[in-house]
Short mmCIF file of N, CA, C and O in Angstrom, two decimals:
data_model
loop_
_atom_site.label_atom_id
_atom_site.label_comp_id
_atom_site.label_asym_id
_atom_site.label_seq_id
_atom_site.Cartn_x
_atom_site.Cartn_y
_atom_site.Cartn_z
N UNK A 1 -121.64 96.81 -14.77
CA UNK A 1 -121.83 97.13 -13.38
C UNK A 1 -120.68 98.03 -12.91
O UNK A 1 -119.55 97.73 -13.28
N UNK A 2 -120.91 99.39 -11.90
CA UNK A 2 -119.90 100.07 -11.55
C UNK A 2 -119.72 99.39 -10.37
O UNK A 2 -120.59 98.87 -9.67
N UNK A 3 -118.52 99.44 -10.20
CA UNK A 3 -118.06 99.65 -8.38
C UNK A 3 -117.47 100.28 -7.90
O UNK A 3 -116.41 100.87 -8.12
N UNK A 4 -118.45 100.16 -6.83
CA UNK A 4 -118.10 101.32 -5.35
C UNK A 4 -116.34 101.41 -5.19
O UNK A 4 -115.48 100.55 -5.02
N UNK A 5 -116.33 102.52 -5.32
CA UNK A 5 -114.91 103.04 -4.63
C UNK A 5 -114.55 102.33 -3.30
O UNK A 5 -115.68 102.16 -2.84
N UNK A 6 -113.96 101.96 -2.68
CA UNK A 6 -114.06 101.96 -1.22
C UNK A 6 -113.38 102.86 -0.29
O UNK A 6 -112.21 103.24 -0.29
N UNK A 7 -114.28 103.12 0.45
CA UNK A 7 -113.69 104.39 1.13
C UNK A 7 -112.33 103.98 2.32
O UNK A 7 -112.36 102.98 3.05
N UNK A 8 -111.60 104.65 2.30
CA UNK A 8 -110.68 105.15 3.04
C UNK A 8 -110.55 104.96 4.34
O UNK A 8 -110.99 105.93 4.95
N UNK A 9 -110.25 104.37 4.85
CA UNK A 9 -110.55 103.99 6.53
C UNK A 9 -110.02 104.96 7.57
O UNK A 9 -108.81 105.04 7.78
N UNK A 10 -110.84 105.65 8.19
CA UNK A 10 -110.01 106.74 8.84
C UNK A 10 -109.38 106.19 10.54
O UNK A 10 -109.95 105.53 11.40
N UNK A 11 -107.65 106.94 10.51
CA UNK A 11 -107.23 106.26 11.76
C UNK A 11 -107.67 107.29 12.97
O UNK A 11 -107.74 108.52 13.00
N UNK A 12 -107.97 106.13 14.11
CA UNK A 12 -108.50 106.36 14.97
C UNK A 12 -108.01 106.04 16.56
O UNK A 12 -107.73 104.92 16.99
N UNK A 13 -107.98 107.19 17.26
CA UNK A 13 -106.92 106.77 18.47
C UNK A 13 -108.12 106.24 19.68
O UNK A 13 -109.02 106.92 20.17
N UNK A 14 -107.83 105.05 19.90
CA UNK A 14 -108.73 104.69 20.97
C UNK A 14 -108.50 104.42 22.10
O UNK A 14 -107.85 103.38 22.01
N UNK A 15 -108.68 104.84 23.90
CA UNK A 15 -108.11 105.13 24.37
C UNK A 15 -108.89 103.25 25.28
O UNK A 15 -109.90 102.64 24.93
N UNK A 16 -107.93 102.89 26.40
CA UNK A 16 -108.57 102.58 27.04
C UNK A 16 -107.88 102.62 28.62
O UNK A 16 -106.72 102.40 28.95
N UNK A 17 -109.38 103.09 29.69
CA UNK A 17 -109.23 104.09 31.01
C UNK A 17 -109.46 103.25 31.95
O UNK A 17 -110.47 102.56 31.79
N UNK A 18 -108.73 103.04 33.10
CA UNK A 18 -109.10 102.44 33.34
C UNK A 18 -109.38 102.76 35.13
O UNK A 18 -108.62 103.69 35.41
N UNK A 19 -110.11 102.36 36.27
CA UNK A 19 -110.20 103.09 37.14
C UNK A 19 -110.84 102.08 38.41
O UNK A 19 -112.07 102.07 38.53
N UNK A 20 -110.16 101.40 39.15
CA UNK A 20 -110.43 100.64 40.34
C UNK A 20 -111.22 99.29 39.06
O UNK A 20 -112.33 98.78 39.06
N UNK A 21 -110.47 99.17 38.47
CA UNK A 21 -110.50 97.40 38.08
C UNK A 21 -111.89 97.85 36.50
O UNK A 21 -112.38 97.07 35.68
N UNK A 22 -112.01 98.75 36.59
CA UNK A 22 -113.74 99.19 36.12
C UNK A 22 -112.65 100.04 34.34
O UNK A 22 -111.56 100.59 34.32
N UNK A 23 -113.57 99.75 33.24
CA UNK A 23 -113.12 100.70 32.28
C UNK A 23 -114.25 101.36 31.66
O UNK A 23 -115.46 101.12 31.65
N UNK A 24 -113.43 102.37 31.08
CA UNK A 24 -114.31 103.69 30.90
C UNK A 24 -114.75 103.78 29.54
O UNK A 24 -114.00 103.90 28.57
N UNK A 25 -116.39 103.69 29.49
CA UNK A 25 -117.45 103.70 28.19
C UNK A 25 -117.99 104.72 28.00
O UNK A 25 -118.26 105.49 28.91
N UNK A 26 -118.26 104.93 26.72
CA UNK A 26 -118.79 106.39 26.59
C UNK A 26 -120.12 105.95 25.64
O UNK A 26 -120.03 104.93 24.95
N UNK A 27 -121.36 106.75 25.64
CA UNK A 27 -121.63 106.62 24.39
C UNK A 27 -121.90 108.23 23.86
O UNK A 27 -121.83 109.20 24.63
N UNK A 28 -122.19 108.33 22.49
CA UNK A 28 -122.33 109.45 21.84
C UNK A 28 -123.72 109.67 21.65
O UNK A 28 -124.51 108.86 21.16
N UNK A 29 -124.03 111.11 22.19
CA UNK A 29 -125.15 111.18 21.95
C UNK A 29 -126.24 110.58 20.59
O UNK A 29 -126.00 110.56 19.38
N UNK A 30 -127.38 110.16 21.28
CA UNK A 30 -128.07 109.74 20.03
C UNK A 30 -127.78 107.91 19.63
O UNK A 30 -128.27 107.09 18.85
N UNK A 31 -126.96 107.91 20.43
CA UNK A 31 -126.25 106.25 19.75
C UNK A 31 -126.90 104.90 20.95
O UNK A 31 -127.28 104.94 22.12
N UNK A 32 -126.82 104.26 20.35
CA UNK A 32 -127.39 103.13 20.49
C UNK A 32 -126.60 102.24 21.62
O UNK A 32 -127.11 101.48 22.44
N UNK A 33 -125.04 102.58 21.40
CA UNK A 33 -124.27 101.55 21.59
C UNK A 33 -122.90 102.03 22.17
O UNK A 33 -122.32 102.99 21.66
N UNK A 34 -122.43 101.38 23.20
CA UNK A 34 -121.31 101.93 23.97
C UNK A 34 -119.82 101.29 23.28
O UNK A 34 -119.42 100.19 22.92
N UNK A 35 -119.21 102.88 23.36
CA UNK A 35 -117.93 102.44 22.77
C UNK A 35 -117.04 102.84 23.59
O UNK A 35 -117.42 103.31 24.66
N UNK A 36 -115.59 102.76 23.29
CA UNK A 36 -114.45 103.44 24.24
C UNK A 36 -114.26 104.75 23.55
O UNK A 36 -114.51 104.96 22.36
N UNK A 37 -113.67 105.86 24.65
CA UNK A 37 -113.25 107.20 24.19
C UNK A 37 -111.83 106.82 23.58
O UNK A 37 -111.00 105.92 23.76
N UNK A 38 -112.01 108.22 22.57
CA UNK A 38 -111.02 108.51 21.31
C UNK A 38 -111.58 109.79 20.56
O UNK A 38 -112.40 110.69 20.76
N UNK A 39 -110.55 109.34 19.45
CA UNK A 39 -111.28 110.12 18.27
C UNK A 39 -110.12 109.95 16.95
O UNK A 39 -109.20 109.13 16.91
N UNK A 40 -110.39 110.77 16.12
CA UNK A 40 -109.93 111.22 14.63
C UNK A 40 -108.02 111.23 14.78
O UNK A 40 -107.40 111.51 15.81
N UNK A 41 -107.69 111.02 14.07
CA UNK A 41 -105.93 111.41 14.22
C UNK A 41 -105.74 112.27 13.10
O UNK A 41 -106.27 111.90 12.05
N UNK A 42 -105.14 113.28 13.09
CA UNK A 42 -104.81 114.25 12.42
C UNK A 42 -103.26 113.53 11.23
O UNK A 42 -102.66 112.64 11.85
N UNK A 43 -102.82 113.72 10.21
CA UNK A 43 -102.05 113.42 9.56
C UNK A 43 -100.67 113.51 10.22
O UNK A 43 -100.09 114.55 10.54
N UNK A 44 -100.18 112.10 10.41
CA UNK A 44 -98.61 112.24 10.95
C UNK A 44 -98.69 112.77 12.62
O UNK A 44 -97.84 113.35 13.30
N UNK A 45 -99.68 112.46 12.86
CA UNK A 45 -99.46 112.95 15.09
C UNK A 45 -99.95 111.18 15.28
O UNK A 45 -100.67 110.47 14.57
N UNK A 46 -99.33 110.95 16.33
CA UNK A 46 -99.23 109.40 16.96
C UNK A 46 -100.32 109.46 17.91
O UNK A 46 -100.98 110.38 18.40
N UNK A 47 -100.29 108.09 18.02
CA UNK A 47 -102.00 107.79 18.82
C UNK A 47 -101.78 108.07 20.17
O UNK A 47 -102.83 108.12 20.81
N UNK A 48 -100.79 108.26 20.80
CA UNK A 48 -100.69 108.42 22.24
C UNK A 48 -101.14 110.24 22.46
O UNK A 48 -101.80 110.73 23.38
N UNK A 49 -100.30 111.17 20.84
CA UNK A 49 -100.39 112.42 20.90
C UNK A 49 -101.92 112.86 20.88
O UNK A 49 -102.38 113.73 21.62
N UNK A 50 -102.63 112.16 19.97
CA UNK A 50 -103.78 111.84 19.47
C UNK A 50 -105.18 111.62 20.88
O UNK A 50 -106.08 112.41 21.14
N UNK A 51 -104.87 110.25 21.55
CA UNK A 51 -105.40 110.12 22.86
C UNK A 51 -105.86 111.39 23.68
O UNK A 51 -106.87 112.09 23.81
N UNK A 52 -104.73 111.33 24.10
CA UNK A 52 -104.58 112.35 25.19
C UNK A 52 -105.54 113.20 25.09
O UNK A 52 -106.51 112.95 25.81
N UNK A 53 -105.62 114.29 24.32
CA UNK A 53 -106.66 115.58 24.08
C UNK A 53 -107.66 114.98 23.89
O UNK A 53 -108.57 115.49 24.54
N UNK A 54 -108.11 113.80 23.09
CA UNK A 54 -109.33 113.60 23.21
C UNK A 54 -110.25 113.08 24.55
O UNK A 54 -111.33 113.61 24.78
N UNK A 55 -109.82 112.26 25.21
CA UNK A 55 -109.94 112.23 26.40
C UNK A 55 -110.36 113.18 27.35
O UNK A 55 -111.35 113.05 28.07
N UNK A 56 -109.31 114.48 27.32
CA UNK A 56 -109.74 115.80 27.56
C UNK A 56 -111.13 115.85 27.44
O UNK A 56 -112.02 115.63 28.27
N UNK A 57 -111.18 116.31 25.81
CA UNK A 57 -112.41 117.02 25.33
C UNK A 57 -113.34 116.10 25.66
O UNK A 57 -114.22 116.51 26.42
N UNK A 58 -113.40 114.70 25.23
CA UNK A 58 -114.93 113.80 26.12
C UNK A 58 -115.30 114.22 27.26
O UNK A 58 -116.40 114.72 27.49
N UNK A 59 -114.27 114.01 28.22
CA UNK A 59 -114.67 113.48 29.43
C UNK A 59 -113.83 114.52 30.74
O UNK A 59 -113.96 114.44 31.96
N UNK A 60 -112.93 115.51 29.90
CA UNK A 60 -112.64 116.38 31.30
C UNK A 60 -110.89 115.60 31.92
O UNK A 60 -109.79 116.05 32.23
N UNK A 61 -111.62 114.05 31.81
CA UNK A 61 -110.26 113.30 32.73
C UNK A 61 -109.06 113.78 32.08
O UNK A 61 -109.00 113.47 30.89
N UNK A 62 -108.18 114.37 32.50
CA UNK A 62 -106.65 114.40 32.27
C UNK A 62 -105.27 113.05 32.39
O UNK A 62 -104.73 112.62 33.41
N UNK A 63 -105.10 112.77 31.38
CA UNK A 63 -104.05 111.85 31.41
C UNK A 63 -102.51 112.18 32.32
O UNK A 63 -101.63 113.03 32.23
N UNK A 64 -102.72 111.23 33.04
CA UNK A 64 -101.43 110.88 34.06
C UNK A 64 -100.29 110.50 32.96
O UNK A 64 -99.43 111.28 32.54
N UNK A 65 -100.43 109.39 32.66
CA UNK A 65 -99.32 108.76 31.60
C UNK A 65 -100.16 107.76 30.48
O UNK A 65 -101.15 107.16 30.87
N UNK A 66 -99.82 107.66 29.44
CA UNK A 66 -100.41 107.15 28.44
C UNK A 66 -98.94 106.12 27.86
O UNK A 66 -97.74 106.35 28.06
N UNK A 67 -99.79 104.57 26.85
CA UNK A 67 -99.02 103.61 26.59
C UNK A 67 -99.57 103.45 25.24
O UNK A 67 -100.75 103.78 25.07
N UNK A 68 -98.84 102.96 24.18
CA UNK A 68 -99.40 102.58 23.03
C UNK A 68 -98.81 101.18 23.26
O UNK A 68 -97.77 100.62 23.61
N UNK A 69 -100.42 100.85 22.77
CA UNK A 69 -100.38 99.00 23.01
C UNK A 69 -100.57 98.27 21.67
O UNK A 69 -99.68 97.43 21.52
N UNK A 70 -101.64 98.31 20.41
CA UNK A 70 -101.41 97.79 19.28
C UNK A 70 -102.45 98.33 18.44
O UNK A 70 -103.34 99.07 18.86
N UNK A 71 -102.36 98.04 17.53
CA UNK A 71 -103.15 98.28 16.27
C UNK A 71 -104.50 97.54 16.02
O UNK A 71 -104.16 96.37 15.92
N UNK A 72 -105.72 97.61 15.87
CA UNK A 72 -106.79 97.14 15.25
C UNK A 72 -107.67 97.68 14.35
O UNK A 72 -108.31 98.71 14.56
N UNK A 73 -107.71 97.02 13.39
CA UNK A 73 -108.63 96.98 12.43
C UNK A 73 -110.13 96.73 12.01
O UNK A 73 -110.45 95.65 11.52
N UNK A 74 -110.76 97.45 12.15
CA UNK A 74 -112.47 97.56 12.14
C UNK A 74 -112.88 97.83 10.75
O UNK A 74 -112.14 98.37 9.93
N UNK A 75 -114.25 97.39 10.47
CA UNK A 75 -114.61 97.22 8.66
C UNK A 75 -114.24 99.26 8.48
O UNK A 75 -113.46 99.42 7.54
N UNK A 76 -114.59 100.49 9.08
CA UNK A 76 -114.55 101.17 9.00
C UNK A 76 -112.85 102.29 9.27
O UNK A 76 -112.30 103.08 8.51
N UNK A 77 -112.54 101.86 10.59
CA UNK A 77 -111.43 102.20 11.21
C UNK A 77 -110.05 101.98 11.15
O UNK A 77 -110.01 101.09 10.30
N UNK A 78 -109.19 102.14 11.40
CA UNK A 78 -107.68 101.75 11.91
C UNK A 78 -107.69 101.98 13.61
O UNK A 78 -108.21 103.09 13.73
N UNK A 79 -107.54 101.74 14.22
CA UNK A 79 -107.92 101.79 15.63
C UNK A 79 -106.47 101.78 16.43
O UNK A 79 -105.94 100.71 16.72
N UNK A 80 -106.03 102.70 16.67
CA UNK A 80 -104.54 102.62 17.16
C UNK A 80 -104.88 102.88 19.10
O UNK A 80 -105.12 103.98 19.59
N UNK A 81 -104.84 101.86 19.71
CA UNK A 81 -104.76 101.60 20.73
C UNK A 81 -103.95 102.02 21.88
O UNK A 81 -102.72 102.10 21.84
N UNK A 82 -104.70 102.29 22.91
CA UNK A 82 -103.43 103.23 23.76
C UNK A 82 -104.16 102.94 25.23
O UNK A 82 -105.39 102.98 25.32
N UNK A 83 -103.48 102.72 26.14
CA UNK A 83 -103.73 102.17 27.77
C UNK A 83 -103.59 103.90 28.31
O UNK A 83 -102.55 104.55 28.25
N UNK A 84 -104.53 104.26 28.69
CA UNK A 84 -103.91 105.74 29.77
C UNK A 84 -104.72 105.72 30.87
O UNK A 84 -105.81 105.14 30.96
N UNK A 85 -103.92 106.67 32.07
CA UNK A 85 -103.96 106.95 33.29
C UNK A 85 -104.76 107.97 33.50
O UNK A 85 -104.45 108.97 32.87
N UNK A 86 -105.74 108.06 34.22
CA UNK A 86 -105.82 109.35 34.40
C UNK A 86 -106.50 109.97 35.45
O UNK A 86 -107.08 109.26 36.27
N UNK A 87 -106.52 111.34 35.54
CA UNK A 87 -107.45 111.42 36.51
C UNK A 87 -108.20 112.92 36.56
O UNK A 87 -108.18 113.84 35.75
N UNK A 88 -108.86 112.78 37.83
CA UNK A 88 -110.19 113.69 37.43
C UNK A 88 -111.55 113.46 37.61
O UNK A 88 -111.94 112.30 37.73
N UNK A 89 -112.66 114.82 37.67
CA UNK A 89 -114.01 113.92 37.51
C UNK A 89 -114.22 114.09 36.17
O UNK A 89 -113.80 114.96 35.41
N UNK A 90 -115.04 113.01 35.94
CA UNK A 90 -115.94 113.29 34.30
C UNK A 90 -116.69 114.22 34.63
O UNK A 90 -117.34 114.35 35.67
N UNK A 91 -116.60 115.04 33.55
CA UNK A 91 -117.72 116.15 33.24
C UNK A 91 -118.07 115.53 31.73
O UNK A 91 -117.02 115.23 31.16
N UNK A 92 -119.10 115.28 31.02
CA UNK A 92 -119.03 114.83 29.35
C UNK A 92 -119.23 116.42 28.28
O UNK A 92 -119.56 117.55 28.61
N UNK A 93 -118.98 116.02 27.35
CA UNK A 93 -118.94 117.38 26.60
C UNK A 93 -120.67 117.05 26.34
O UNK A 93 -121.09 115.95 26.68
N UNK A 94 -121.47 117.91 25.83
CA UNK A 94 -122.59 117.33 26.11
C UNK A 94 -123.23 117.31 24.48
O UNK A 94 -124.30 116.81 24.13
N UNK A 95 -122.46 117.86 23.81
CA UNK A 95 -122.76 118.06 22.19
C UNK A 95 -122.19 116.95 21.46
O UNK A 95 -122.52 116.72 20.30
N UNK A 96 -121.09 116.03 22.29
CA UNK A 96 -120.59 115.13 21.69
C UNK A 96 -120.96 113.60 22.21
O UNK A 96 -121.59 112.59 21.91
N UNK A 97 -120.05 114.22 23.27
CA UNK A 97 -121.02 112.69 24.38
C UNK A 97 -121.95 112.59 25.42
O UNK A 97 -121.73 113.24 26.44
N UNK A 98 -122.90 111.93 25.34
CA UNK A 98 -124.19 111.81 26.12
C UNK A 98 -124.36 110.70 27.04
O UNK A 98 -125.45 110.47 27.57
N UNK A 99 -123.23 109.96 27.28
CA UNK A 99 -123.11 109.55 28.61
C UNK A 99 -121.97 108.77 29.30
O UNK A 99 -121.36 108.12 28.45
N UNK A 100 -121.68 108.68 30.00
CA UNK A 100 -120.45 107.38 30.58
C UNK A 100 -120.62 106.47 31.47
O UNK A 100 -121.68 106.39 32.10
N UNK A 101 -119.60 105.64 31.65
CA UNK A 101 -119.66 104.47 32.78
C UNK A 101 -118.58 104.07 32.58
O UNK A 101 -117.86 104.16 31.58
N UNK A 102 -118.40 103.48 33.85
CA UNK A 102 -117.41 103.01 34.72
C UNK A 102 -117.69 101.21 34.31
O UNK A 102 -118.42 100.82 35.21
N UNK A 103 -117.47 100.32 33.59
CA UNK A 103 -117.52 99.17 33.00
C UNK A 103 -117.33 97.96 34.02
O UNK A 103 -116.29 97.50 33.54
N UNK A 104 -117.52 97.44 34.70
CA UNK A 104 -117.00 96.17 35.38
C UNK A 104 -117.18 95.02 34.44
O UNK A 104 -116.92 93.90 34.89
N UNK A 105 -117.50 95.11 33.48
CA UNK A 105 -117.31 93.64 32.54
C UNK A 105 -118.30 93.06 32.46
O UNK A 105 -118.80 92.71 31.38
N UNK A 106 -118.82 92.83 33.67
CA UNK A 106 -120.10 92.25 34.56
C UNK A 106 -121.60 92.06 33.77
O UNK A 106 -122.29 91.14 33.33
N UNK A 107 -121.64 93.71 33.90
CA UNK A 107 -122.95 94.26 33.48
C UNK A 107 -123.02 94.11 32.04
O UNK A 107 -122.01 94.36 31.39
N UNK A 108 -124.23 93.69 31.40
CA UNK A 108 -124.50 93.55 30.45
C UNK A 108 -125.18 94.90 29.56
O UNK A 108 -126.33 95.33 29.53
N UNK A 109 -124.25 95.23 29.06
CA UNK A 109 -124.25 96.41 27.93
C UNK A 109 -124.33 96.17 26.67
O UNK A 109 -123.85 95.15 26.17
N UNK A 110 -124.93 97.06 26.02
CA UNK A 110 -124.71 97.25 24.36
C UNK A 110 -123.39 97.78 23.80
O UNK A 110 -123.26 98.95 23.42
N UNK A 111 -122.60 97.03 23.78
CA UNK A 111 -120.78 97.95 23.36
C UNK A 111 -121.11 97.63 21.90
O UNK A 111 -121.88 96.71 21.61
N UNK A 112 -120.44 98.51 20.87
CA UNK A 112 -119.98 98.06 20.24
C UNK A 112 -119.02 97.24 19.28
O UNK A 112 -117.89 97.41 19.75
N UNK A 113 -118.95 96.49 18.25
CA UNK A 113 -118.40 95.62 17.98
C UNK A 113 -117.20 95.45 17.71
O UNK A 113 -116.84 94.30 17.51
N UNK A 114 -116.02 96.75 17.62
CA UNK A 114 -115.21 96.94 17.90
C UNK A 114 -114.82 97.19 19.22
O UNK A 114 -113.96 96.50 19.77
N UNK A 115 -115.41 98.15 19.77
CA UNK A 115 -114.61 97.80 21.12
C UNK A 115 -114.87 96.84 21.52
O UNK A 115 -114.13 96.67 22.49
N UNK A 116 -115.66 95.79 21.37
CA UNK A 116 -115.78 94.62 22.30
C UNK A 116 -114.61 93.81 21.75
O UNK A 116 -113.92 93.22 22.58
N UNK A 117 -114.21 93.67 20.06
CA UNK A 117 -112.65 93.13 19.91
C UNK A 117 -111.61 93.73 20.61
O UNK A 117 -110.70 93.02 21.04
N UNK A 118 -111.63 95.09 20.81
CA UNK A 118 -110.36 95.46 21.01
C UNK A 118 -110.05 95.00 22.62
O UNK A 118 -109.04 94.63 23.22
N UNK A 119 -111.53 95.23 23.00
CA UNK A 119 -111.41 94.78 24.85
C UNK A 119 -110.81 93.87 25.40
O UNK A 119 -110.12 93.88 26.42
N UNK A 120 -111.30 92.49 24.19
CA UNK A 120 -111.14 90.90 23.99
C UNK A 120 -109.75 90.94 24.22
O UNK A 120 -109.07 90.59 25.19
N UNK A 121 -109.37 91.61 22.75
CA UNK A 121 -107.72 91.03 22.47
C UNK A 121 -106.74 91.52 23.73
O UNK A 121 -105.87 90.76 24.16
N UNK A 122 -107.02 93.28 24.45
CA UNK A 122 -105.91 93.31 25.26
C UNK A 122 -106.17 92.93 26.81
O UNK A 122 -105.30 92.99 27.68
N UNK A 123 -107.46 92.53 27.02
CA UNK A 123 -107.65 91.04 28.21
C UNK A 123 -106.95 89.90 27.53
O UNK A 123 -106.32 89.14 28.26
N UNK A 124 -106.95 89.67 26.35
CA UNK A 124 -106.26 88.26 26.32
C UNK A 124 -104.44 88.46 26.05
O UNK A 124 -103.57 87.59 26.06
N UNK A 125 -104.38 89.49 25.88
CA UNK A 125 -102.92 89.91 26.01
C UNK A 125 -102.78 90.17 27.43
O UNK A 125 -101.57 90.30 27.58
N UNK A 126 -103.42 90.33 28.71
CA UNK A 126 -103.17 90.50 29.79
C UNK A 126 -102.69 91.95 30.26
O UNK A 126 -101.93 92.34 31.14
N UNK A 127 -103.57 92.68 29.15
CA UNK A 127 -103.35 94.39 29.32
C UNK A 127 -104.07 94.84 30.45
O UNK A 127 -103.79 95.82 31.13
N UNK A 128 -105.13 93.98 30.63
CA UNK A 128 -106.25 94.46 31.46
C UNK A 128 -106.73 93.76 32.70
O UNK A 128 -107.82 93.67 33.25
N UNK A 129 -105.37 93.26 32.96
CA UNK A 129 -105.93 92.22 34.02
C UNK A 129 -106.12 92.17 35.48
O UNK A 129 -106.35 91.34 36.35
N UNK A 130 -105.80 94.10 35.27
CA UNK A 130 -106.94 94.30 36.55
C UNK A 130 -108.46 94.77 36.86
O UNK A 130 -108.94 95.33 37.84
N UNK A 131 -108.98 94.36 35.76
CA UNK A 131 -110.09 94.37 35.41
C UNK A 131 -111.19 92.87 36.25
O UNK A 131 -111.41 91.77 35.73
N UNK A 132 -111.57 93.26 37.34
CA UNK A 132 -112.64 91.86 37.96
C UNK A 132 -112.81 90.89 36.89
O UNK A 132 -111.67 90.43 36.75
N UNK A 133 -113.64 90.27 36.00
CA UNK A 133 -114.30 89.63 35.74
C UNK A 133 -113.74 89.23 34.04
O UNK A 133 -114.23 88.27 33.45
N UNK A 134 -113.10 89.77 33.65
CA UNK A 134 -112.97 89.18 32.38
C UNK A 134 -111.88 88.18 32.10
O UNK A 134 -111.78 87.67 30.99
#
C-alpha cells in the first residue's frame, strides 16, 4: 500500500473585524459557508503584515490598528490570528468575495468550522467581549 504524502498546511492570516459589538463574515463566492476575512501569507511577512492588505482587497475596509492575538490550527491551515480596527464602507471584490455581514452571534449562519473555533477560543479568551451575545 502507498501513502499519501501529506500536504503542507498553508499559513493563513485571519483577520477578525469587528464593528458596534457585530463581526465581520465574508463568504467566497460560490461557497456554501461563512468564514472570516484573510488570506495566504507570503514566506517570512507576519500575520498582522499579512492581514492588513487583505482586508483591503476583500472588503475595501482599511485598518485603523491591527493586534496579533494567537495561533490556530485547522486540518488544512495554520491560522495566525489578528484583532483589527477598521474603517470604511465595504465594497466586496466581486471575483473573490460574494458577500458579507455584519455577525451578531445571534443569527444563525452556516460559518465554517474553523472560524467557528477560532471565534470560540478568542470569546473565551475575552478578545471579543464586546460582542452582544456570545
Amino acid at each position: 500500500m502507498v501513502k499519501k504524502k501529506a500536504r503542507k498546511k498553508r499559513n493563513r492570516a485571519t483577520a477578525l473585524v469587528m464593528n458596534g459589538g457585530r463581526l465581520l463574515l465574508v463568504r467566497e463566492r460560490g461557497a456554501k459557508h461563512w468564514s472570516l476575512p484573510g488570506g495566504g501569507m507570503k514566506k517570512g511577512e507576519d500575520a498582522v503584515t499579512a492581514a492588513t492588505p487583505e482586508l483591503d482587497e476583500e472588503t475595501r475596509l482599511v485598518a485603523t490598528s491591527a493586534a496579533y492575538l494567537f495561533h490556530y490550527e485547522s486540518p488544512s491551515q495554520h491560522h495566525h490570528v489578528c484583532l483589527l480596527d477598521a474603517e470604511g464602507k465595504v465594497e466586496l471584490l466581486k471575483k473573490e468575495i460574494g458577500d458579507y455581514r455584519w455577525w451578531d452571534g445571534e443569527t444563525e449562519l452556516a460559518v465554517i468550522g474553523s472560524a467557528t473555533e477560532i471565534i470560540k477560543r478568542a470569546k473565551g479568551s475575552g478578545l471579543l467581549a464586546t460582542v452582544k451575545s456570545w
